[in-house]
PDB file of C-alpha atoms in Angstrom:
ATOM      1  CA  MET V   1       2.914 -14.350  18.262  1.00  0.00           C
ATOM      2  CA  GLU V   2       4.629 -11.156  17.121  1.00  0.00           C
ATOM      3  CA  ILE V   3       2.600  -8.509  15.297  1.00  0.00           C
ATOM      4  CA  PRO V   4       2.816  -9.189  11.531  1.00  0.00           C
ATOM      5  CA  ILE V   5       4.908  -6.681   9.579  1.00  0.00           C
ATOM      6  CA  ARG V   6       2.136  -5.993   7.095  1.00  0.00           C
ATOM      7  CA  CYS V   7      -1.616  -6.209   6.834  1.00  0.00           C
ATOM      8  CA  PHE V   8      -2.588  -9.623   5.417  1.00  0.00           C
ATOM      9  CA  THR V   9      -5.174  -8.118   3.082  1.00  0.00           C
ATOM     10  CA  CYS V  10      -3.764  -4.900   1.675  1.00  0.00           C
ATOM     11  CA  GLY V  11      -0.049  -5.028   2.484  1.00  0.00           C
ATOM     12  CA  ASN V  12      -0.001  -1.843   4.528  1.00  0.00           C
ATOM     13  CA  LEU V  13       2.732  -1.501   7.147  1.00  0.00           C
ATOM     14  CA  ILE V  14       1.349  -2.159  10.648  1.00  0.00           C
ATOM     15  CA  ALA V  15       4.251  -3.511  12.741  1.00  0.00           C
ATOM     16  CA  ASP V  16       5.387   0.002  13.671  1.00  0.00           C
ATOM     17  CA  LYS V  17       1.952   0.976  14.990  1.00  0.00           C
ATOM     18  CA  PHE V  18       0.996  -1.794  17.417  1.00  0.00           C
ATOM     19  CA  GLU V  19       3.195  -0.701  20.319  1.00  0.00           C
ATOM     20  CA  GLU V  20       1.691   2.777  20.377  1.00  0.00           C
ATOM     21  CA  PHE V  21      -1.800   1.317  20.053  1.00  0.00           C
ATOM     22  CA  ALA V  22      -1.277  -1.081  22.977  1.00  0.00           C
ATOM     23  CA  LYS V  23       0.230   1.642  25.133  1.00  0.00           C
ATOM     24  CA  ARG V  24      -2.600   4.083  24.517  1.00  0.00           C
ATOM     25  CA  VAL V  25      -5.348   1.483  24.989  1.00  0.00           C
ATOM     26  CA  LYS V  26      -3.849   0.702  28.394  1.00  0.00           C
ATOM     27  CA  LYS V  27      -4.139   4.377  29.259  1.00  0.00           C
ATOM     28  CA  GLY V  28      -7.859   4.121  28.563  1.00  0.00           C
ATOM     29  CA  GLU V  29      -8.185   5.862  25.223  1.00  0.00           C
ATOM     30  CA  ASP V  30     -10.836   4.895  22.708  1.00  0.00           C
ATOM     31  CA  PRO V  31      -9.334   2.224  20.375  1.00  0.00           C
ATOM     32  CA  GLY V  32     -11.194   3.534  17.320  1.00  0.00           C
ATOM     33  CA  LYS V  33      -9.785   7.001  17.783  1.00  0.00           C
ATOM     34  CA  ILE V  34      -6.242   5.694  18.198  1.00  0.00           C
ATOM     35  CA  LEU V  35      -6.535   3.748  14.930  1.00  0.00           C
ATOM     36  CA  ASP V  36      -7.696   6.949  13.206  1.00  0.00           C
ATOM     37  CA  ASP V  37      -4.693   8.796  14.635  1.00  0.00           C
ATOM     38  CA  LEU V  38      -2.355   6.064  13.408  1.00  0.00           C
ATOM     39  CA  GLY V  39      -3.714   6.563   9.907  1.00  0.00           C
ATOM     40  CA  LEU V  40      -5.304   3.141   9.584  1.00  0.00           C
ATOM     41  CA  LYS V  41      -8.395   3.848   7.494  1.00  0.00           C
ATOM     42  CA  ARG V  42      -9.296   0.456   6.054  1.00  0.00           C
ATOM     43  CA  TYR V  43     -10.997  -2.186   8.162  1.00  0.00           C
ATOM     44  CA  CYS V  44      -8.485  -4.853   7.090  1.00  0.00           C
ATOM     45  CA  CYS V  45      -5.575  -3.043   8.777  1.00  0.00           C
ATOM     46  CA  ARG V  46      -7.740  -2.096  11.772  1.00  0.00           C
ATOM     47  CA  THR V  47      -8.678  -5.752  12.302  1.00  0.00           C
ATOM     48  CA  MET V  48      -5.017  -6.767  12.237  1.00  0.00           C
ATOM     49  CA  ILE V  49      -4.251  -4.423  15.131  1.00  0.00           C
ATOM     50  CA  ILE V  50      -7.417  -4.988  17.179  1.00  0.00           C
ATOM     51  CA  THR V  51      -7.347  -8.797  17.027  1.00  0.00           C
ATOM     52  CA  HIS V  52      -3.637  -9.244  17.636  1.00  0.00           C
ATOM     53  CA  ILE V  53      -2.682 -11.100  20.823  1.00  0.00           C
ATOM     54  CA  GLU V  54       0.914 -10.815  21.899  1.00  0.00           C
ATOM     55  CA  ILE V  55       1.982 -14.252  23.158  1.00  0.00           C
ATOM     56  CA  ILE V  56       5.666 -14.049  22.298  1.00  0.00           C
ATOM     57  CA  GLY V  57       6.424 -13.146  25.928  1.00  0.00           C
ATOM     58  CA  GLU V  58       4.943 -16.437  27.109  1.00  0.00           C
ATOM     59  CA  ILE V  59       6.691 -18.551  24.484  1.00  0.00           C
ATOM     60  CA  SER V  60      10.034 -16.841  25.094  1.00  0.00           C
ATOM     61  CA  ARG V  61      10.418 -18.560  28.469  1.00  0.00           C
ATOM     62  CA  PHE V  62      10.875 -21.950  26.852  1.00  0.00           C
TER      63      PHE V  62
ATOM     64  CA  MET O   1      -5.698  12.964 -21.931  1.00  0.00           C
ATOM     65  CA  ASP O   2      -6.237  15.303 -18.991  1.00  0.00           C
ATOM     66  CA  VAL O   3      -4.885  14.643 -15.522  1.00  0.00           C
ATOM     67  CA  GLU O   4      -5.993  16.614 -12.510  1.00  0.00           C
ATOM     68  CA  ILE O   5      -4.731  15.943  -8.989  1.00  0.00           C
ATOM     69  CA  ILE O   6      -7.584  16.254  -6.489  1.00  0.00           C
ATOM     70  CA  GLU O   7      -5.919  15.023  -3.324  1.00  0.00           C
ATOM     71  CA  ARG O   8      -2.312  14.782  -2.178  1.00  0.00           C
ATOM     72  CA  ASP O   9      -1.623  13.747   1.380  1.00  0.00           C
ATOM     73  CA  GLY O  10       1.492  11.968   2.651  1.00  0.00           C
ATOM     74  CA  ASN O  11       1.753   8.665   0.824  1.00  0.00           C
ATOM     75  CA  ARG O  12      -1.593   9.056  -0.887  1.00  0.00           C
ATOM     76  CA  ILE O  13      -2.528  10.659  -4.148  1.00  0.00           C
ATOM     77  CA  ARG O  14      -5.874  10.876  -5.948  1.00  0.00           C
ATOM     78  CA  PHE O  15      -6.278  12.188  -9.451  1.00  0.00           C
ATOM     79  CA  ILE O  16      -8.786  12.319 -12.272  1.00  0.00           C
ATOM     80  CA  VAL O  17      -7.778  11.012 -15.685  1.00  0.00           C
ATOM     81  CA  GLU O  18     -10.010  12.027 -18.546  1.00  0.00           C
ATOM     82  CA  GLY O  19     -10.083  10.938 -22.163  1.00  0.00           C
ATOM     83  CA  VAL O  20      -8.635   7.412 -21.924  1.00  0.00           C
ATOM     84  CA  SER O  21     -10.072   3.909 -22.309  1.00  0.00           C
ATOM     85  CA  PRO O  22     -10.699   1.458 -19.433  1.00  0.00           C
ATOM     86  CA  ALA O  23      -8.015  -0.814 -20.965  1.00  0.00           C
ATOM     87  CA  PHE O  24      -5.431   1.962 -20.725  1.00  0.00           C
ATOM     88  CA  ILE O  25      -6.204   2.911 -17.168  1.00  0.00           C
ATOM     89  CA  ASN O  26      -6.177  -0.762 -16.143  1.00  0.00           C
ATOM     90  CA  SER O  27      -2.777  -1.281 -17.708  1.00  0.00           C
ATOM     91  CA  LEU O  28      -1.504   1.695 -15.710  1.00  0.00           C
ATOM     92  CA  ARG O  29      -2.940   0.183 -12.528  1.00  0.00           C
ATOM     93  CA  ARG O  30      -1.319  -3.170 -13.211  1.00  0.00           C
ATOM     94  CA  THR O  31       2.016  -1.591 -14.113  1.00  0.00           C
ATOM     95  CA  ILE O  32       2.061   0.304 -10.814  1.00  0.00           C
ATOM     96  CA  MET O  33       1.532  -2.911  -8.858  1.00  0.00           C
ATOM     97  CA  ALA O  34       3.682  -5.325 -10.850  1.00  0.00           C
ATOM     98  CA  GLU O  35       6.395  -3.407 -12.670  1.00  0.00           C
ATOM     99  CA  VAL O  36       7.598  -0.392 -10.677  1.00  0.00           C
ATOM    100  CA  PRO O  37      10.822  -1.549  -8.995  1.00  0.00           C
ATOM    101  CA  THR O  38      11.672  -0.995  -5.334  1.00  0.00           C
ATOM    102  CA  MET O  39      14.270  -2.224  -2.890  1.00  0.00           C
ATOM    103  CA  ALA O  40      13.502  -5.146  -0.577  1.00  0.00           C
ATOM    104  CA  ILE O  41      15.519  -7.552   1.509  1.00  0.00           C
ATOM    105  CA  ASP O  42      16.085 -10.694  -0.543  1.00  0.00           C
ATOM    106  CA  GLU O  43      18.905 -12.612   1.088  1.00  0.00           C
ATOM    107  CA  VAL O  44      19.517 -13.174   4.781  1.00  0.00           C
ATOM    108  CA  VAL O  45      22.643 -14.596   6.362  1.00  0.00           C
ATOM    109  CA  ILE O  46      21.893 -15.682   9.898  1.00  0.00           C
ATOM    110  CA  VAL O  47      25.027 -15.831  12.009  1.00  0.00           C
ATOM    111  CA  GLU O  48      23.167 -16.496  15.201  1.00  0.00           C
ATOM    112  CA  ASN O  49      19.511 -16.707  16.158  1.00  0.00           C
ATOM    113  CA  ASN O  50      18.445 -18.402  19.355  1.00  0.00           C
ATOM    114  CA  SER O  51      15.223 -16.433  19.648  1.00  0.00           C
ATOM    115  CA  VAL O  52      11.797 -18.090  19.610  1.00  0.00           C
ATOM    116  CA  LEU O  53      11.256 -17.378  15.908  1.00  0.00           C
ATOM    117  CA  PHE O  54      12.616 -19.843  13.370  1.00  0.00           C
ATOM    118  CA  ASP O  55      15.217 -18.546  10.920  1.00  0.00           C
ATOM    119  CA  GLU O  56      12.687 -18.810   8.067  1.00  0.00           C
ATOM    120  CA  ILE O  57      10.014 -16.800   9.875  1.00  0.00           C
ATOM    121  CA  LEU O  58      12.575 -14.172  10.804  1.00  0.00           C
ATOM    122  CA  ALA O  59      13.778 -13.979   7.190  1.00  0.00           C
ATOM    123  CA  HIS O  60      10.197 -13.658   5.955  1.00  0.00           C
ATOM    124  CA  ARG O  61       9.507 -10.818   8.384  1.00  0.00           C
ATOM    125  CA  LEU O  62      12.672  -9.037   7.239  1.00  0.00           C
ATOM    126  CA  GLY O  63      11.692  -9.374   3.595  1.00  0.00           C
ATOM    127  CA  LEU O  64       8.405  -7.562   4.162  1.00  0.00           C
ATOM    128  CA  ILE O  65      10.034  -4.430   5.595  1.00  0.00           C
ATOM    129  CA  PRO O  66       9.548  -1.593   3.077  1.00  0.00           C
ATOM    130  CA  LEU O  67      12.773   0.229   2.246  1.00  0.00           C
ATOM    131  CA  THR O  68      13.185   3.740   0.897  1.00  0.00           C
ATOM    132  CA  THR O  69      14.293   3.550  -2.720  1.00  0.00           C
ATOM    133  CA  PRO O  70      16.219   6.408  -4.381  1.00  0.00           C
ATOM    134  CA  GLU O  71      15.017   6.724  -7.969  1.00  0.00           C
ATOM    135  CA  GLY O  72      17.482   5.519 -10.600  1.00  0.00           C
ATOM    136  CA  LYS O  73      20.317   4.788  -8.197  1.00  0.00           C
ATOM    137  CA  TYR O  74      20.119   1.017  -8.298  1.00  0.00           C
ATOM    138  CA  GLY O  75      19.304  -1.332 -11.175  1.00  0.00           C
ATOM    139  CA  PHE O  76      18.319  -4.980 -11.227  1.00  0.00           C
ATOM    140  CA  SER O  77      21.199  -7.225 -10.209  1.00  0.00           C
ATOM    141  CA  GLU O  78      20.540  -9.435 -13.271  1.00  0.00           C
ATOM    142  CA  ASP O  79      21.443  -6.463 -15.502  1.00  0.00           C
ATOM    143  CA  CYS O  80      24.449  -5.470 -13.368  1.00  0.00           C
ATOM    144  CA  ASP O  81      28.122  -6.033 -14.266  1.00  0.00           C
ATOM    145  CA  CYS O  82      28.266  -8.709 -11.552  1.00  0.00           C
ATOM    146  CA  GLN O  83      25.656 -10.745 -13.478  1.00  0.00           C
ATOM    147  CA  GLY O  84      23.343 -11.286 -10.559  1.00  0.00           C
ATOM    148  CA  VAL O  85      25.960 -12.314  -8.010  1.00  0.00           C
ATOM    149  CA  GLY O  86      25.422  -9.155  -5.968  1.00  0.00           C
ATOM    150  CA  CYS O  87      27.814  -6.229  -5.663  1.00  0.00           C
ATOM    151  CA  PRO O  88      27.701  -2.758  -4.045  1.00  0.00           C
ATOM    152  CA  LYS O  89      26.312  -1.371  -7.322  1.00  0.00           C
ATOM    153  CA  CYS O  90      23.118  -3.414  -7.146  1.00  0.00           C
ATOM    154  CA  ASN O  91      22.931  -4.558  -3.511  1.00  0.00           C
ATOM    155  CA  VAL O  92      22.589  -2.792  -0.178  1.00  0.00           C
ATOM    156  CA  THR O  93      23.895  -4.552   2.909  1.00  0.00           C
ATOM    157  CA  PHE O  94      22.344  -4.268   6.350  1.00  0.00           C
ATOM    158  CA  THR O  95      23.831  -5.621   9.548  1.00  0.00           C
ATOM    159  CA  LEU O  96      22.076  -6.148  12.850  1.00  0.00           C
ATOM    160  CA  LYS O  97      23.404  -7.409  16.150  1.00  0.00           C
ATOM    161  CA  LYS O  98      21.379  -7.379  19.317  1.00  0.00           C
ATOM    162  CA  GLU O  99      21.384  -9.209  22.593  1.00  0.00           C
ATOM    163  CA  ALA O 100      18.917  -9.061  25.446  1.00  0.00           C
ATOM    164  CA  GLY O 101      20.537  -7.826  28.628  1.00  0.00           C
ATOM    165  CA  GLU O 102      18.696  -8.207  31.911  1.00  0.00           C
ATOM    166  CA  GLY O 103      15.212  -7.546  30.621  1.00  0.00           C
ATOM    167  CA  ILE O 104      13.345  -7.923  27.359  1.00  0.00           C
ATOM    168  CA  ALA O 105      14.974  -6.313  24.331  1.00  0.00           C
ATOM    169  CA  VAL O 106      12.922  -5.289  21.329  1.00  0.00           C
ATOM    170  CA  VAL O 107      14.663  -5.405  17.979  1.00  0.00           C
ATOM    171  CA  TYR O 108      13.450  -2.553  15.781  1.00  0.00           C
ATOM    172  CA  SER O 109      14.034  -1.888  12.111  1.00  0.00           C
ATOM    173  CA  GLY O 110      15.929   1.208  13.258  1.00  0.00           C
ATOM    174  CA  ASP O 111      18.632  -1.061  14.724  1.00  0.00           C
ATOM    175  CA  PHE O 112      19.780  -1.956  11.214  1.00  0.00           C
ATOM    176  CA  GLU O 113      22.995  -0.445   9.996  1.00  0.00           C
ATOM    177  CA  SER O 114      22.723   0.229   6.287  1.00  0.00           C
ATOM    178  CA  SER O 115      25.602   0.453   3.833  1.00  0.00           C
ATOM    179  CA  ASP O 116      23.682   3.217   2.031  1.00  0.00           C
ATOM    180  CA  PRO O 117      21.999   5.922   4.147  1.00  0.00           C
ATOM    181  CA  GLU O 118      19.513   6.512   1.285  1.00  0.00           C
ATOM    182  CA  VAL O 119      18.186   2.966   1.589  1.00  0.00           C
ATOM    183  CA  VAL O 120      16.710   2.489   5.051  1.00  0.00           C
ATOM    184  CA  PRO O 121      13.470   1.046   6.456  1.00  0.00           C
ATOM    185  CA  VAL O 122      10.617   3.533   5.925  1.00  0.00           C
ATOM    186  CA  SER O 123       9.953   3.544   9.663  1.00  0.00           C
ATOM    187  CA  PRO O 124      12.525   2.950  12.431  1.00  0.00           C
ATOM    188  CA  ASP O 125       9.793   1.593  14.749  1.00  0.00           C
ATOM    189  CA  ILE O 126       8.941  -1.678  13.016  1.00  0.00           C
ATOM    190  CA  VAL O 127       9.061  -4.442  15.630  1.00  0.00           C
ATOM    191  CA  ILE O 128      11.052  -7.344  14.216  1.00  0.00           C
ATOM    192  CA  ILE O 129      11.415  -9.590  17.243  1.00  0.00           C
ATOM    193  CA  ARG O 130      11.432  -9.571  21.035  1.00  0.00           C
ATOM    194  CA  LEU O 131      14.365 -11.123  22.900  1.00  0.00           C
ATOM    195  CA  VAL O 132      14.436 -12.357  26.482  1.00  0.00           C
ATOM    196  CA  PRO O 133      17.658 -12.754  28.519  1.00  0.00           C
ATOM    197  CA  ARG O 134      20.328 -14.996  26.994  1.00  0.00           C
ATOM    198  CA  GLN O 135      18.821 -14.665  23.517  1.00  0.00           C
ATOM    199  CA  ARG O 136      20.676 -12.893  20.751  1.00  0.00           C
ATOM    200  CA  ILE O 137      20.507 -12.449  17.031  1.00  0.00           C
ATOM    201  CA  GLU O 138      23.226 -11.522  14.607  1.00  0.00           C
ATOM    202  CA  ILE O 139      22.288 -11.212  10.970  1.00  0.00           C
ATOM    203  CA  GLU O 140      23.509  -9.770   7.725  1.00  0.00           C
ATOM    204  CA  VAL O 141      20.955  -9.082   5.012  1.00  0.00           C
ATOM    205  CA  PHE O 142      21.125  -8.007   1.382  1.00  0.00           C
ATOM    206  CA  ALA O 143      18.483  -5.874  -0.293  1.00  0.00           C
ATOM    207  CA  LYS O 144      18.079  -5.700  -4.035  1.00  0.00           C
ATOM    208  CA  MET O 145      15.771  -4.201  -6.630  1.00  0.00           C
ATOM    209  CA  GLY O 146      12.782  -6.232  -7.721  1.00  0.00           C
ATOM    210  CA  THR O 147       9.246  -5.918  -9.023  1.00  0.00           C
ATOM    211  CA  GLY O 148       5.838  -6.836  -7.645  1.00  0.00           C
ATOM    212  CA  LYS O 149       5.314  -9.584 -10.200  1.00  0.00           C
ATOM    213  CA  ASP O 150       8.160 -11.574  -8.603  1.00  0.00           C
ATOM    214  CA  HIS O 151       7.062 -11.045  -5.014  1.00  0.00           C
ATOM    215  CA  ALA O 152       4.558  -8.742  -3.317  1.00  0.00           C
ATOM    216  CA  LYS O 153       7.316  -7.409  -1.018  1.00  0.00           C
ATOM    217  CA  TRP O 154       8.592  -5.380  -3.994  1.00  0.00           C
ATOM    218  CA  GLN O 155       5.248  -3.688  -4.622  1.00  0.00           C
ATOM    219  CA  PRO O 156       5.609   0.051  -4.069  1.00  0.00           C
ATOM    220  CA  VAL O 157       1.910   0.475  -3.220  1.00  0.00           C
ATOM    221  CA  THR O 158      -0.806  -0.842  -0.959  1.00  0.00           C
ATOM    222  CA  VAL O 159      -3.603   0.648  -3.016  1.00  0.00           C
ATOM    223  CA  SER O 160      -3.605   1.180  -6.753  1.00  0.00           C
ATOM    224  CA  ALA O 161      -7.189   1.418  -7.896  1.00  0.00           C
ATOM    225  CA  TYR O 162      -9.538   3.409 -10.075  1.00  0.00           C
ATOM    226  CA  LYS O 163     -13.246   3.881 -10.421  1.00  0.00           C
ATOM    227  CA  TYR O 164     -15.443   5.275 -13.145  1.00  0.00           C
ATOM    228  CA  CYS O 165     -16.685   8.808 -12.848  1.00  0.00           C
ATOM    229  CA  MET O 166     -20.413   9.128 -12.346  1.00  0.00           C
ATOM    230  CA  GLU O 167     -22.882  10.980 -14.516  1.00  0.00           C
ATOM    231  CA  PHE O 168     -26.069  11.940 -12.741  1.00  0.00           C
ATOM    232  CA  ASP O 169     -29.008  11.766 -15.107  1.00  0.00           C
ATOM    233  CA  PHE O 170     -32.089  13.428 -13.634  1.00  0.00           C
ATOM    234  CA  ASP O 171     -35.461  13.695 -15.322  1.00  0.00           C
ATOM    235  CA  SER O 172     -37.469  16.510 -13.698  1.00  0.00           C
ATOM    236  CA  GLU O 173     -40.632  15.577 -15.599  1.00  0.00           C
ATOM    237  CA  LYS O 174     -40.813  12.111 -14.040  1.00  0.00           C
ATOM    238  CA  CYS O 175     -39.747  13.203 -10.546  1.00  0.00           C
ATOM    239  CA  THR O 176     -42.454  13.570  -7.897  1.00  0.00           C
ATOM    240  CA  LEU O 177     -40.048  15.080  -5.329  1.00  0.00           C
ATOM    241  CA  CYS O 178     -40.713  12.268  -2.845  1.00  0.00           C
ATOM    242  CA  GLU O 179     -37.043  12.463  -1.774  1.00  0.00           C
ATOM    243  CA  ASP O 180     -36.725   8.668  -1.399  1.00  0.00           C
ATOM    244  CA  CYS O 181     -33.493   8.813  -3.370  1.00  0.00           C
ATOM    245  CA  ILE O 182     -31.940  11.319  -0.961  1.00  0.00           C
ATOM    246  CA  GLU O 183     -32.593   8.955   1.920  1.00  0.00           C
ATOM    247  CA  ALA O 184     -31.414   5.896   0.001  1.00  0.00           C
ATOM    248  CA  CYS O 185     -27.994   7.331  -0.812  1.00  0.00           C
ATOM    249  CA  PRO O 186     -25.412   5.762   1.566  1.00  0.00           C
ATOM    250  CA  LYS O 187     -22.936   8.587   0.900  1.00  0.00           C
ATOM    251  CA  GLN O 188     -25.612  11.269   1.380  1.00  0.00           C
ATOM    252  CA  ILE O 189     -24.570  13.274  -1.625  1.00  0.00           C
ATOM    253  CA  LEU O 190     -28.017  13.976  -3.058  1.00  0.00           C
ATOM    254  CA  LYS O 191     -29.814  17.193  -2.250  1.00  0.00           C
ATOM    255  CA  ARG O 192     -33.016  18.915  -3.241  1.00  0.00           C
ATOM    256  CA  GLU O 193     -32.620  22.290  -4.848  1.00  0.00           C
ATOM    257  CA  GLY O 194     -35.983  23.820  -5.668  1.00  0.00           C
ATOM    258  CA  ASP O 195     -37.801  21.381  -7.943  1.00  0.00           C
ATOM    259  CA  GLU O 196     -34.688  19.404  -8.764  1.00  0.00           C
ATOM    260  CA  ILE O 197     -32.584  16.672  -7.174  1.00  0.00           C
ATOM    261  CA  VAL O 198     -28.887  17.418  -7.552  1.00  0.00           C
ATOM    262  CA  CYS O 199     -25.719  15.562  -6.706  1.00  0.00           C
ATOM    263  CA  ILE O 200     -23.483  17.759  -4.547  1.00  0.00           C
ATOM    264  CA  ASP O 201     -20.353  15.580  -4.666  1.00  0.00           C
ATOM    265  CA  PRO O 202     -20.150  13.372  -7.786  1.00  0.00           C
ATOM    266  CA  LEU O 203     -16.594  12.210  -6.892  1.00  0.00           C
ATOM    267  CA  ALA O 204     -17.827  10.556  -3.699  1.00  0.00           C
ATOM    268  CA  CYS O 205     -20.382   8.440  -5.577  1.00  0.00           C
ATOM    269  CA  THR O 206     -19.690   4.691  -5.396  1.00  0.00           C
ATOM    270  CA  LEU O 207     -22.046   3.916  -8.329  1.00  0.00           C
ATOM    271  CA  CYS O 208     -24.131   1.694  -6.045  1.00  0.00           C
ATOM    272  CA  ASP O 209     -27.371   2.589  -7.854  1.00  0.00           C
ATOM    273  CA  ALA O 210     -29.331   2.746  -4.577  1.00  0.00           C
ATOM    274  CA  CYS O 211     -30.926   6.073  -5.555  1.00  0.00           C
ATOM    275  CA  ALA O 212     -32.086   4.740  -8.928  1.00  0.00           C
ATOM    276  CA  GLU O 213     -33.552   1.634  -7.269  1.00  0.00           C
ATOM    277  CA  ALA O 214     -35.346   3.721  -4.634  1.00  0.00           C
ATOM    278  CA  CYS O 215     -37.037   5.781  -7.325  1.00  0.00           C
ATOM    279  CA  ASP O 216     -40.381   4.271  -8.396  1.00  0.00           C
ATOM    280  CA  PHE O 217     -40.701   6.630 -11.367  1.00  0.00           C
ATOM    281  CA  ASP O 218     -37.334   6.070 -13.121  1.00  0.00           C
ATOM    282  CA  ALA O 219     -36.461   9.720 -12.729  1.00  0.00           C
ATOM    283  CA  ILE O 220     -32.856   8.980 -11.784  1.00  0.00           C
ATOM    284  CA  LYS O 221     -30.255   7.155 -13.793  1.00  0.00           C
ATOM    285  CA  ILE O 222     -26.627   6.652 -12.766  1.00  0.00           C
ATOM    286  CA  ASN O 223     -24.341   6.354 -15.766  1.00  0.00           C
ATOM    287  CA  GLU O 224     -20.696   5.328 -15.752  1.00  0.00           C
ATOM    288  CA  ASN O 225     -18.427   7.545 -17.785  1.00  0.00           C
ATOM    289  CA  ASP O 226     -15.934   5.090 -19.251  1.00  0.00           C
ATOM    290  CA  THR O 227     -13.520   7.764 -20.411  1.00  0.00           C
ATOM    291  CA  LYS O 228     -13.110   9.494 -17.054  1.00  0.00           C
ATOM    292  CA  PHE O 229     -11.599   7.808 -14.008  1.00  0.00           C
ATOM    293  CA  ILE O 230     -10.736   8.616 -10.419  1.00  0.00           C
ATOM    294  CA  PHE O 231      -7.417   6.968  -9.660  1.00  0.00           C
ATOM    295  CA  THR O 232      -6.128   6.353  -6.133  1.00  0.00           C
ATOM    296  CA  VAL O 233      -2.548   5.424  -5.340  1.00  0.00           C
ATOM    297  CA  GLU O 234      -1.400   4.812  -1.804  1.00  0.00           C
ATOM    298  CA  GLY O 235       2.308   4.169  -1.442  1.00  0.00           C
ATOM    299  CA  LEU O 236       4.241   2.499   1.353  1.00  0.00           C
ATOM    300  CA  GLY O 237       6.817   5.263   1.677  1.00  0.00           C
ATOM    301  CA  CYS O 238       9.417   3.549  -0.538  1.00  0.00           C
ATOM    302  CA  ILE O 239       8.809   5.963  -3.421  1.00  0.00           C
ATOM    303  CA  PRO O 240       6.623   9.112  -3.364  1.00  0.00           C
ATOM    304  CA  PRO O 241       3.220   8.314  -4.952  1.00  0.00           C
ATOM    305  CA  GLU O 242       3.518  10.777  -7.858  1.00  0.00           C
ATOM    306  CA  SER O 243       6.900   9.260  -8.685  1.00  0.00           C
ATOM    307  CA  ILE O 244       5.324   5.784  -8.695  1.00  0.00           C
ATOM    308  CA  VAL O 245       2.779   6.892 -11.301  1.00  0.00           C
ATOM    309  CA  ARG O 246       5.433   8.635 -13.399  1.00  0.00           C
ATOM    310  CA  GLN O 247       7.720   5.587 -13.356  1.00  0.00           C
ATOM    311  CA  ALA O 248       4.793   3.321 -14.270  1.00  0.00           C
ATOM    312  CA  ALA O 249       3.948   5.566 -17.230  1.00  0.00           C
ATOM    313  CA  GLN O 250       7.568   5.447 -18.421  1.00  0.00           C
ATOM    314  CA  ILE O 251       7.623   1.648 -18.163  1.00  0.00           C
ATOM    315  CA  LEU O 252       4.391   1.491 -20.188  1.00  0.00           C
ATOM    316  CA  ILE O 253       5.869   3.741 -22.893  1.00  0.00           C
ATOM    317  CA  LYS O 254       8.989   1.587 -23.075  1.00  0.00           C
ATOM    318  CA  LYS O 255       6.944  -1.610 -23.335  1.00  0.00           C
ATOM    319  CA  SER O 256       4.736  -0.170 -26.108  1.00  0.00           C
ATOM    320  CA  GLN O 257       7.831   0.872 -28.060  1.00  0.00           C
ATOM    321  CA  GLU O 258       9.267  -2.622 -27.694  1.00  0.00           C
ATOM    322  CA  LEU O 259       6.006  -4.094 -28.960  1.00  0.00           C
ATOM    323  CA  GLU O 260       5.987  -1.717 -31.924  1.00  0.00           C
ATOM    324  CA  GLU O 261       9.539  -2.689 -32.876  1.00  0.00           C
ATOM    325  CA  GLN O 262       8.735  -6.378 -32.604  1.00  0.00           C
ATOM    326  CA  MET O 263       5.711  -5.919 -34.850  1.00  0.00           C
ATOM    327  CA  LYS O 264       7.825  -4.063 -37.389  1.00  0.00           C
ATOM    328  CA  THR O 265      10.397  -6.864 -37.585  1.00  0.00           C
ATOM    329  CA  MET O 266       7.601  -9.413 -37.937  1.00  0.00           C
ATOM    330  CA  SER O 267       5.953  -7.592 -40.848  1.00  0.00           C
ATOM    331  CA  ALA O 268       9.292  -6.861 -42.542  1.00  0.00           C
TER     332      ALA O 268
END
């Protein structure tokens, strides 16, 4: 639904980074490089961002 | 006990502690995670919420937002004059009111109005919820001091961990200079210098023992030094990392003194 506030595994803050990630991926940048830029080093946090699907827009209509 | 800082970058600090026992360094690690107090949202009054998220989910999301915590300014509300009821001395109040206009409105942590400018979300860009037309939320939340042992939202760190320092034991008489160990090392920190194999970066060693296993002649041994540790602390931005470690050390000192006094009264 909405991006979780924190990483499920380590508790790192991720909710402030997803918007930038999504925007830059759309522009065609390399996702791995964006995650490096955002300071997400561990694979737990990286997974949170990569695998997130934003469906809140679809649910909001109802 | 010797402490040497080897890395300091933003919310992250790495230091070497020498001359202590594993029990001591572990108690420091646990104190950092469970006992160092920070501010976190603990009570939420929802005036209106007709968004797609339930009140409970919204409240849970709010609780997880890390807040900057000025050192020593706030105490636990249980120890306060108000006896845990909540007053401006131990609580910080945030208010948030947002309504979607024509399009989609995103509610950010930066939309909160805090009663104390020193206690604010560590980042103003945290997405709390998305609102579509005709949806609005109006909430009032109270943040208070707490510790990680009550709830993980009060933990000041994401990483608080240590590892043993490595001692590279090389026997040049047994070594045949086949260089299998150099290839086996996943961190690539072994190098040949003349007739010897040397470790160029002992701090990067993960103590995986791959080099020792690759050696058919037992020329390499990886020993753990259990009096020397590499400690990593990565904060969330609530408290600077060096302050987290200092506060944890002070809490440990206080607890040891309490234990000593208790023991004295028992033996008396």
